[in-house]
mmCIF file of N, CA and C in Angstrom:
data_model
loop_
_atom_site.group_PDB
_atom_site.id
_atom_site.type_symbol
_atom_site.label_atom_id
_atom_site.label_comp_id
_atom_site.label_asym_id
_atom_site.label_seq_id
_atom_site.Cartn_x
_atom_site.Cartn_y
_atom_site.Cartn_z
ATOM 1 N N PRO F 1 0.828 -1.209 0.000
ATOM 2 C CA PRO F 1 0.000 0.000 0.000
ATOM 3 C C PRO F 1 0.864 1.261 0.000
ATOM 4 N N GLN F 2 0.412 2.247 -0.730
ATOM 5 C CA GLN F 2 1.115 3.519 -0.800
ATOM 6 C C GLN F 2 0.096 4.630 -0.978
ATOM 7 N N PRO F 3 0.470 5.881 -0.694
ATOM 8 C CA PRO F 3 -0.450 7.002 -0.892
ATOM 9 C C PRO F 3 -0.797 7.165 -2.377
ATOM 10 N N ASN F 4 -1.880 7.885 -2.627
ATOM 11 C CA ASN F 4 -2.277 8.186 -4.007
ATOM 12 C C ASN F 4 -1.244 9.066 -4.698
ATOM 13 N N ASN F 5 -1.303 9.069 -6.015
ATOM 14 C CA ASN F 5 -0.499 10.000 -6.798
ATOM 15 C C ASN F 5 -1.069 11.405 -6.648
ATOM 16 N N ILE F 6 -0.270 12.383 -6.983
ATOM 17 C CA ILE F 6 -0.732 13.773 -6.991
ATOM 18 C C ILE F 6 -1.788 13.893 -8.076
ATOM 19 N N PHE F 7 -2.903 14.539 -7.756
ATOM 20 C CA PHE F 7 -4.026 14.604 -8.687
ATOM 21 C C PHE F 7 -3.787 15.600 -9.821
ATOM 22 N N SER F 8 -3.341 16.769 -9.499
ATOM 23 C CA SER F 8 -3.136 17.820 -10.495
ATOM 24 C C SER F 8 -1.983 18.696 -10.019
ATOM 25 N N SER F 9 -1.141 19.140 -10.948
ATOM 26 C CA SER F 9 -0.014 19.987 -10.561
ATOM 27 C C SER F 9 0.328 20.955 -11.678
ATOM 28 N N ARG F 10 1.007 22.027 -11.294
ATOM 29 C CA ARG F 10 1.477 23.010 -12.276
ATOM 30 C C ARG F 10 2.728 23.682 -11.729
ATOM 31 N N ALA F 11 3.481 24.288 -12.620
ATOM 32 C CA ALA F 11 4.695 25.020 -12.237
ATOM 33 C C ALA F 11 4.724 26.326 -13.013
ATOM 34 N N GLU F 12 5.214 27.370 -12.354
ATOM 35 C CA GLU F 12 5.345 28.659 -13.041
ATOM 36 C C GLU F 12 6.512 29.437 -12.465
ATOM 37 N N GLN F 13 7.062 30.307 -13.293
ATOM 38 C CA GLN F 13 8.159 31.164 -12.877
ATOM 39 C C GLN F 13 7.576 32.354 -12.124
ATOM 40 N N VAL F 14 8.123 32.638 -10.927
ATOM 41 C CA VAL F 14 7.654 33.750 -10.101
ATOM 42 C C VAL F 14 8.849 34.491 -9.505
ATOM 43 N N ASP F 15 8.616 35.711 -9.088
ATOM 44 C CA ASP F 15 9.630 36.510 -8.388
ATOM 45 C C ASP F 15 10.976 36.498 -9.120
ATOM 46 N N GLY F 16 10.941 36.680 -10.414
ATOM 47 C CA GLY F 16 12.184 36.733 -11.192
ATOM 48 C C GLY F 16 12.707 35.363 -11.547
ATOM 49 N N ASN F 17 13.496 34.761 -10.673
ATOM 50 C CA ASN F 17 14.137 33.485 -11.019
ATOM 51 C C ASN F 17 13.838 32.370 -10.007
ATOM 52 N N LYS F 18 12.585 32.321 -9.565
ATOM 53 C CA LYS F 18 12.132 31.243 -8.690
ATOM 54 C C LYS F 18 11.011 30.485 -9.395
ATOM 55 N N ILE F 19 10.777 29.260 -8.935
ATOM 56 C CA ILE F 19 9.708 28.447 -9.506
ATOM 57 C C ILE F 19 8.729 28.094 -8.399
ATOM 58 N N GLN F 20 7.452 28.293 -8.679
ATOM 59 C CA GLN F 20 6.392 27.946 -7.738
ATOM 60 C C GLN F 20 5.676 26.704 -8.266
ATOM 61 N N LEU F 21 5.610 25.681 -7.426
ATOM 62 C CA LEU F 21 4.880 24.455 -7.735
ATOM 63 C C LEU F 21 3.582 24.470 -6.949
ATOM 64 N N VAL F 22 2.488 24.095 -7.586
ATOM 65 C CA VAL F 22 1.189 24.009 -6.930
ATOM 66 C C VAL F 22 0.587 22.663 -7.317
ATOM 67 N N TRP F 23 0.047 21.936 -6.326
ATOM 68 C CA TRP F 23 -0.554 20.635 -6.628
ATOM 69 C C TRP F 23 -1.736 20.372 -5.709
ATOM 70 N N PHE F 24 -2.528 19.387 -6.102
ATOM 71 C CA PHE F 24 -3.705 18.990 -5.333
ATOM 72 C C PHE F 24 -3.583 17.511 -5.002
ATOM 73 N N TYR F 25 -3.928 17.169 -3.769
ATOM 74 C CA TYR F 25 -3.927 15.764 -3.368
ATOM 75 C C TYR F 25 -5.339 15.383 -2.942
ATOM 76 N N CYS F 26 -5.846 14.298 -3.507
ATOM 77 C CA CYS F 26 -7.178 13.801 -3.169
ATOM 78 C C CYS F 26 -7.040 12.469 -2.434
ATOM 79 N N PRO F 27 -7.520 12.376 -1.189
ATOM 80 C CA PRO F 27 -7.349 11.160 -0.392
ATOM 81 C C PRO F 27 -8.374 10.060 -0.677
ATOM 82 N N LEU F 28 -9.308 10.262 -1.610
ATOM 83 C CA LEU F 28 -10.320 9.253 -1.888
ATOM 84 C C LEU F 28 -9.681 7.947 -2.360
ATOM 85 N N ASP F 29 -10.124 6.844 -1.786
ATOM 86 C CA ASP F 29 -9.648 5.498 -2.144
ATOM 87 C C ASP F 29 -8.152 5.305 -1.961
ATOM 88 N N GLN F 30 -7.530 6.051 -1.072
ATOM 89 C CA GLN F 30 -6.086 5.871 -0.863
ATOM 90 C C GLN F 30 -5.828 4.609 -0.058
ATOM 91 N N LYS F 31 -4.687 3.991 -0.287
ATOM 92 C CA LYS F 31 -4.302 2.768 0.429
ATOM 93 C C LYS F 31 -3.628 3.098 1.758
ATOM 94 N N SER F 32 -2.921 4.225 1.810
ATOM 95 C CA SER F 32 -2.329 4.699 3.066
ATOM 96 C C SER F 32 -2.290 6.219 3.035
ATOM 97 N N GLN F 33 -2.454 6.825 4.203
ATOM 98 C CA GLN F 33 -2.502 8.288 4.286
ATOM 99 C C GLN F 33 -1.098 8.869 4.302
ATOM 100 N N PRO F 34 -0.852 9.908 3.503
ATOM 101 C CA PRO F 34 0.472 10.530 3.525
ATOM 102 C C PRO F 34 0.679 11.371 4.770
ATOM 103 N N VAL F 35 1.932 11.589 5.101
ATOM 104 C CA VAL F 35 2.295 12.528 6.169
ATOM 105 C C VAL F 35 2.991 13.742 5.578
ATOM 106 N N CYS F 36 3.532 13.579 4.368
ATOM 107 C CA CYS F 36 4.211 14.694 3.716
ATOM 108 C C CYS F 36 4.307 14.446 2.216
ATOM 109 N N PHE F 37 4.735 15.484 1.518
ATOM 110 C CA PHE F 37 5.043 15.398 0.092
ATOM 111 C C PHE F 37 6.523 15.684 -0.069
ATOM 112 N N ASN F 38 7.198 14.874 -0.846
ATOM 113 C CA ASN F 38 8.605 15.099 -1.165
ATOM 114 C C ASN F 38 8.696 15.736 -2.544
ATOM 115 N N VAL F 39 9.397 16.843 -2.629
ATOM 116 C CA VAL F 39 9.608 17.537 -3.891
ATOM 117 C C VAL F 39 11.032 17.227 -4.345
ATOM 118 N N TYR F 40 11.152 16.645 -5.523
ATOM 119 C CA TYR F 40 12.457 16.312 -6.100
ATOM 120 C C TYR F 40 12.682 17.154 -7.349
ATOM 121 N N TYR F 41 13.960 17.378 -7.675
ATOM 122 C CA TYR F 41 14.250 18.058 -8.941
ATOM 123 C C TYR F 41 15.592 17.596 -9.474
ATOM 124 N N ASP F 42 15.897 18.069 -10.676
ATOM 125 C CA ASP F 42 17.088 17.589 -11.388
ATOM 126 C C ASP F 42 18.286 18.532 -11.320
ATOM 127 N N SER F 43 18.191 19.630 -10.615
ATOM 128 C CA SER F 43 19.268 20.639 -10.531
ATOM 129 C C SER F 43 19.694 21.143 -11.901
ATOM 130 N N GLY F 44 18.812 20.998 -12.895
ATOM 131 C CA GLY F 44 19.131 21.452 -14.245
ATOM 132 C C GLY F 44 19.918 20.447 -15.061
ATOM 133 N N THR F 45 20.096 19.234 -14.565
ATOM 134 C CA THR F 45 20.912 18.220 -15.247
ATOM 135 C C THR F 45 20.114 17.350 -16.214
ATOM 136 N N GLY F 46 18.773 17.314 -16.076
ATOM 137 C CA GLY F 46 17.952 16.443 -16.902
ATOM 138 C C GLY F 46 17.671 15.103 -16.248
ATOM 139 N N GLN F 47 18.270 14.827 -15.081
ATOM 140 C CA GLN F 47 18.074 13.571 -14.349
ATOM 141 C C GLN F 47 17.610 13.898 -12.933
ATOM 142 N N VAL F 48 16.347 13.576 -12.599
ATOM 143 C CA VAL F 48 15.802 13.887 -11.276
ATOM 144 C C VAL F 48 16.487 13.035 -10.211
ATOM 145 N N ASP F 49 16.907 13.682 -9.129
ATOM 146 C CA ASP F 49 17.537 13.001 -7.998
ATOM 147 C C ASP F 49 16.451 12.576 -7.017
ATOM 148 N N TYR F 50 16.088 11.283 -7.055
ATOM 149 C CA TYR F 50 15.041 10.765 -6.173
ATOM 150 C C TYR F 50 15.578 10.339 -4.806
ATOM 151 N N GLU F 51 16.857 10.514 -4.572
ATOM 152 C CA GLU F 51 17.454 10.146 -3.285
ATOM 153 C C GLU F 51 17.398 11.292 -2.283
ATOM 154 N N THR F 52 17.490 12.530 -2.777
ATOM 155 C CA THR F 52 17.561 13.693 -1.901
ATOM 156 C C THR F 52 16.446 14.680 -2.243
ATOM 157 N N PRO F 53 15.396 14.758 -1.410
ATOM 158 C CA PRO F 53 14.324 15.714 -1.704
ATOM 159 C C PRO F 53 14.817 17.159 -1.615
ATOM 160 N N LEU F 54 14.333 17.965 -2.524
ATOM 161 C CA LEU F 54 14.588 19.402 -2.477
ATOM 162 C C LEU F 54 13.840 20.001 -1.287
ATOM 163 N N ALA F 55 12.635 19.492 -1.028
ATOM 164 C CA ALA F 55 11.812 20.008 0.072
ATOM 165 C C ALA F 55 10.814 18.940 0.517
ATOM 166 N N LYS F 56 10.334 19.110 1.748
ATOM 167 C CA LYS F 56 9.239 18.297 2.285
ATOM 168 C C LYS F 56 8.131 19.255 2.690
ATOM 169 N N VAL F 57 6.910 18.937 2.268
ATOM 170 C CA VAL F 57 5.744 19.754 2.607
ATOM 171 C C VAL F 57 4.784 18.861 3.380
ATOM 172 N N ASN F 58 4.398 19.281 4.576
ATOM 173 C CA ASN F 58 3.518 18.473 5.436
ATOM 174 C C ASN F 58 2.130 18.321 4.836
ATOM 175 N N TYR F 59 1.577 17.129 4.969
ATOM 176 C CA TYR F 59 0.219 16.833 4.519
ATOM 177 C C TYR F 59 -0.766 17.368 5.553
ATOM 178 N N GLU F 60 -1.797 18.091 5.082
ATOM 179 C CA GLU F 60 -2.790 18.666 5.984
ATOM 180 C C GLU F 60 -4.216 18.402 5.525
ATOM 181 N N GLY F 61 -4.409 17.370 4.720
ATOM 182 C CA GLY F 61 -5.751 17.037 4.261
ATOM 183 C C GLY F 61 -5.954 17.353 2.800
ATOM 184 N N ARG F 62 -7.201 17.221 2.374
ATOM 185 C CA ARG F 62 -7.565 17.426 0.963
ATOM 186 C C ARG F 62 -7.565 18.917 0.653
ATOM 187 N N MET F 63 -6.544 19.356 -0.060
ATOM 188 C CA MET F 63 -6.393 20.772 -0.363
ATOM 189 C C MET F 63 -5.301 20.984 -1.403
ATOM 190 N N PHE F 64 -5.117 22.227 -1.829
ATOM 191 C CA PHE F 64 -4.008 22.586 -2.703
ATOM 192 C C PHE F 64 -2.774 22.851 -1.851
ATOM 193 N N TYR F 65 -1.624 22.446 -2.351
ATOM 194 C CA TYR F 65 -0.341 22.662 -1.682
ATOM 195 C C TYR F 65 0.567 23.438 -2.628
ATOM 196 N N SER F 66 1.562 24.103 -2.057
ATOM 197 C CA SER F 66 2.504 24.818 -2.918
ATOM 198 C C SER F 66 3.899 24.830 -2.296
ATOM 199 N N TYR F 67 4.864 25.037 -3.163
ATOM 200 C CA TYR F 67 6.255 25.160 -2.742
ATOM 201 C C TYR F 67 6.939 26.125 -3.706
ATOM 202 N N LYS F 68 7.718 27.071 -3.167
ATOM 203 C CA LYS F 68 8.481 28.006 -3.991
ATOM 204 C C LYS F 68 9.964 27.739 -3.772
ATOM 205 N N THR F 69 10.703 27.556 -4.861
ATOM 206 C CA THR F 69 12.135 27.290 -4.785
ATOM 207 C C THR F 69 12.897 28.545 -4.384
ATOM 208 N N ASP F 70 14.149 28.361 -4.034
ATOM 209 C CA ASP F 70 15.073 29.481 -3.916
ATOM 210 C C ASP F 70 15.398 29.941 -5.331
ATOM 211 N N ALA F 71 16.166 30.998 -5.463
ATOM 212 C CA ALA F 71 16.561 31.502 -6.775
ATOM 213 C C ALA F 71 17.341 30.429 -7.532
ATOM 214 N N LEU F 72 17.011 30.273 -8.807
ATOM 215 C CA LEU F 72 17.660 29.282 -9.668
ATOM 216 C C LEU F 72 18.315 29.976 -10.859
ATOM 217 N N ASN F 73 19.265 29.303 -11.485
ATOM 218 C CA ASN F 73 19.895 29.813 -12.697
ATOM 219 C C ASN F 73 18.999 29.547 -13.896
ATOM 220 N N ALA F 74 19.209 30.290 -14.964
ATOM 221 C CA ALA F 74 18.432 30.087 -16.187
ATOM 222 C C ALA F 74 18.663 28.674 -16.705
ATOM 223 N N GLY F 75 17.634 28.110 -17.330
ATOM 224 C CA GLY F 75 17.753 26.783 -17.915
ATOM 225 C C GLY F 75 16.514 25.960 -17.677
ATOM 226 N N GLY F 76 16.561 24.712 -18.101
ATOM 227 C CA GLY F 76 15.434 23.809 -17.958
ATOM 228 C C GLY F 76 15.520 23.018 -16.668
ATOM 229 N N TYR F 77 14.363 22.773 -16.053
ATOM 230 C CA TYR F 77 14.294 22.027 -14.796
ATOM 231 C C TYR F 77 13.150 21.023 -14.844
ATOM 232 N N LEU F 78 13.365 19.891 -14.187
ATOM 233 C CA LEU F 78 12.348 18.869 -14.009
ATOM 234 C C LEU F 78 12.051 18.733 -12.523
ATOM 235 N N PHE F 79 10.772 18.642 -12.179
ATOM 236 C CA PHE F 79 10.345 18.469 -10.797
ATOM 237 C C PHE F 79 9.401 17.280 -10.701
ATOM 238 N N THR F 80 9.459 16.573 -9.588
ATOM 239 C CA THR F 80 8.536 15.482 -9.283
ATOM 240 C C THR F 80 8.065 15.656 -7.847
ATOM 241 N N ILE F 81 6.772 15.416 -7.629
ATOM 242 C CA ILE F 81 6.194 15.517 -6.287
ATOM 243 C C ILE F 81 5.603 14.152 -5.946
ATOM 244 N N ARG F 82 6.012 13.607 -4.820
ATOM 245 C CA ARG F 82 5.520 12.301 -4.384
ATOM 246 C C ARG F 82 5.014 12.380 -2.949
ATOM 247 N N ALA F 83 3.887 11.714 -2.702
ATOM 248 C CA ALA F 83 3.344 11.628 -1.343
ATOM 249 C C ALA F 83 4.051 10.495 -0.600
ATOM 250 N N GLU F 84 4.337 10.722 0.689
ATOM 251 C CA GLU F 84 5.002 9.720 1.528
ATOM 252 C C GLU F 84 4.154 9.451 2.761
ATOM 253 N N ASP F 85 4.001 8.160 3.124
ATOM 254 C CA ASP F 85 3.207 7.827 4.308
ATOM 255 C C ASP F 85 4.088 7.716 5.553
ATOM 256 N N ALA F 86 3.475 7.397 6.694
ATOM 257 C CA ALA F 86 4.186 7.344 7.979
ATOM 258 C C ALA F 86 5.273 6.269 8.016
ATOM 259 N N ASP F 87 5.153 5.239 7.173
ATOM 260 C CA ASP F 87 6.160 4.174 7.109
ATOM 261 C C ASP F 87 7.312 4.513 6.159
ATOM 262 N N GLY F 88 7.275 5.706 5.560
ATOM 263 C CA GLY F 88 8.331 6.118 4.635
ATOM 264 C C GLY F 88 8.137 5.602 3.225
ATOM 265 N N ILE F 89 6.942 5.086 2.923
ATOM 266 C CA ILE F 89 6.661 4.567 1.575
ATOM 267 C C ILE F 89 6.078 5.683 0.725
ATOM 268 N N GLU F 90 6.693 5.927 -0.423
ATOM 269 C CA GLU F 90 6.233 6.946 -1.358
ATOM 270 C C GLU F 90 5.364 6.319 -2.433
ATOM 271 N N ASN F 91 4.499 7.162 -3.032
ATOM 272 C CA ASN F 91 3.836 6.677 -4.231
ATOM 273 C C ASN F 91 4.897 6.592 -5.324
ATOM 274 N N SER F 92 4.648 5.817 -6.335
ATOM 275 C CA SER F 92 5.689 5.533 -7.328
ATOM 276 C C SER F 92 5.507 6.323 -8.620
ATOM 277 N N SER F 93 4.893 7.482 -8.539
ATOM 278 C CA SER F 93 4.632 8.285 -9.724
ATOM 279 C C SER F 93 5.933 8.702 -10.421
ATOM 280 N N LEU F 94 5.924 8.606 -11.735
ATOM 281 C CA LEU F 94 7.042 9.090 -12.543
ATOM 282 C C LEU F 94 6.693 10.390 -13.255
ATOM 283 N N ALA F 95 5.528 10.967 -12.930
ATOM 284 C CA ALA F 95 5.101 12.225 -13.541
ATOM 285 C C ALA F 95 6.084 13.330 -13.192
ATOM 286 N N GLN F 96 6.404 14.152 -14.190
ATOM 287 C CA GLN F 96 7.351 15.243 -13.980
ATOM 288 C C GLN F 96 6.775 16.549 -14.507
ATOM 289 N N LEU F 97 7.123 17.625 -13.834
ATOM 290 C CA LEU F 97 6.815 18.967 -14.303
ATOM 291 C C LEU F 97 8.077 19.506 -14.956
ATOM 292 N N LYS F 98 7.952 19.987 -16.168
ATOM 293 C CA LYS F 98 9.108 20.510 -16.905
ATOM 294 C C LYS F 98 8.915 22.005 -17.103
ATOM 295 N N LEU F 99 9.961 22.771 -16.775
ATOM 296 C CA LEU F 99 9.858 24.221 -16.878
ATOM 297 C C LEU F 99 11.169 24.799 -17.378
ATOM 298 N N GLN F 100 11.081 25.769 -18.274
ATOM 299 C CA GLN F 100 12.248 26.488 -18.773
ATOM 300 C C GLN F 100 12.296 27.825 -18.050
ATOM 301 N N LEU F 101 13.317 28.040 -17.235
ATOM 302 C CA LEU F 101 13.447 29.267 -16.459
ATOM 303 C C LEU F 101 14.227 30.295 -17.270
ATOM 304 N N ASP F 102 13.620 31.459 -17.467
ATOM 305 C CA ASP F 102 14.241 32.539 -18.224
ATOM 306 C C ASP F 102 14.528 33.685 -17.258
ATOM 307 N N THR F 103 15.817 33.945 -17.004
ATOM 308 C CA THR F 103 16.175 34.986 -16.036
ATOM 309 C C THR F 103 16.552 36.318 -16.690
ATOM 310 N N THR F 104 16.397 36.411 -18.005
ATOM 311 C CA THR F 104 16.721 37.670 -18.672
ATOM 312 C C THR F 104 15.596 38.660 -18.466
ATOM 313 N N ASN F 105 15.953 39.919 -18.412
ATOM 314 C CA ASN F 105 14.951 40.967 -18.306
ATOM 315 C C ASN F 105 14.332 41.191 -19.676
ATOM 316 N N PRO F 106 13.055 41.507 -19.723
ATOM 317 C CA PRO F 106 12.442 41.769 -21.026
ATOM 318 C C PRO F 106 13.063 42.997 -21.675
ATOM 319 N N ASP F 107 13.055 43.001 -22.994
ATOM 320 C CA ASP F 107 13.586 44.149 -23.733
ATOM 321 C C ASP F 107 12.785 45.399 -23.394
ATOM 322 N N ALA F 108 13.462 46.532 -23.473
ATOM 323 C CA ALA F 108 12.792 47.798 -23.200
ATOM 324 C C ALA F 108 11.689 48.024 -24.225
ATOM 325 N N ILE F 109 10.634 48.655 -23.789
ATOM 326 C CA ILE F 109 9.496 48.928 -24.659
ATOM 327 C C ILE F 109 9.618 50.354 -25.158
ATOM 328 N N ASP F 110 9.498 50.528 -26.473
ATOM 329 C CA ASP F 110 9.486 51.861 -27.044
ATOM 330 C C ASP F 110 8.081 52.436 -26.895
ATOM 331 N N ILE F 111 8.006 53.587 -26.263
ATOM 332 C CA ILE F 111 6.709 54.224 -26.079
ATOM 333 C C ILE F 111 6.512 55.187 -27.229
ATOM 334 N N LEU F 112 5.432 54.960 -27.938
ATOM 335 C CA LEU F 112 5.110 55.812 -29.077
ATOM 336 C C LEU F 112 4.101 56.836 -28.659
ATOM 337 N N SER F 113 4.194 58.019 -29.236
ATOM 338 C CA SER F 113 3.194 59.026 -28.965
ATOM 339 C C SER F 113 2.465 59.328 -30.259
ATOM 340 N N THR F 114 1.227 59.672 -30.133
ATOM 341 C CA THR F 114 0.418 60.014 -31.316
ATOM 342 C C THR F 114 -0.204 61.372 -31.105
ATOM 343 N N GLU F 115 -0.485 62.011 -32.194
ATOM 344 C CA GLU F 115 -1.205 63.278 -32.140
ATOM 345 C C GLU F 115 -2.095 63.382 -33.379
ATOM 346 N N THR F 116 -3.204 64.014 -33.226
ATOM 347 C CA THR F 116 -4.123 64.167 -34.343
ATOM 348 C C THR F 116 -3.646 65.251 -35.286
ATOM 349 N N VAL F 117 -3.894 65.027 -36.563
ATOM 350 C CA VAL F 117 -3.455 65.983 -37.590
ATOM 351 C C VAL F 117 -4.656 66.639 -38.210
#
């Protein structure tokens, strides 16, 4: 028995060069109740490190959860979120969130003025 997989998740770039992950966990028909969620990522290498979680987020029932990373360098990142129960058993989801982080500032905007003739 293991906790359910994450029901729905998304990732977006926030606060310049950070990534915010948001997910929903539904406990219906679960085999075991989670105590936390482990957030894993690839450090920009393309290979997710499932041995060392980037973060742990405590389980508090059926709701949306979120995690915001520290500042990251530009490039592509993969994230995986897995629920873990009290016995340390994780769900075995291989689902990944893929995000391209762009840390460049947008180009300056030319402001045009108009006047009636």
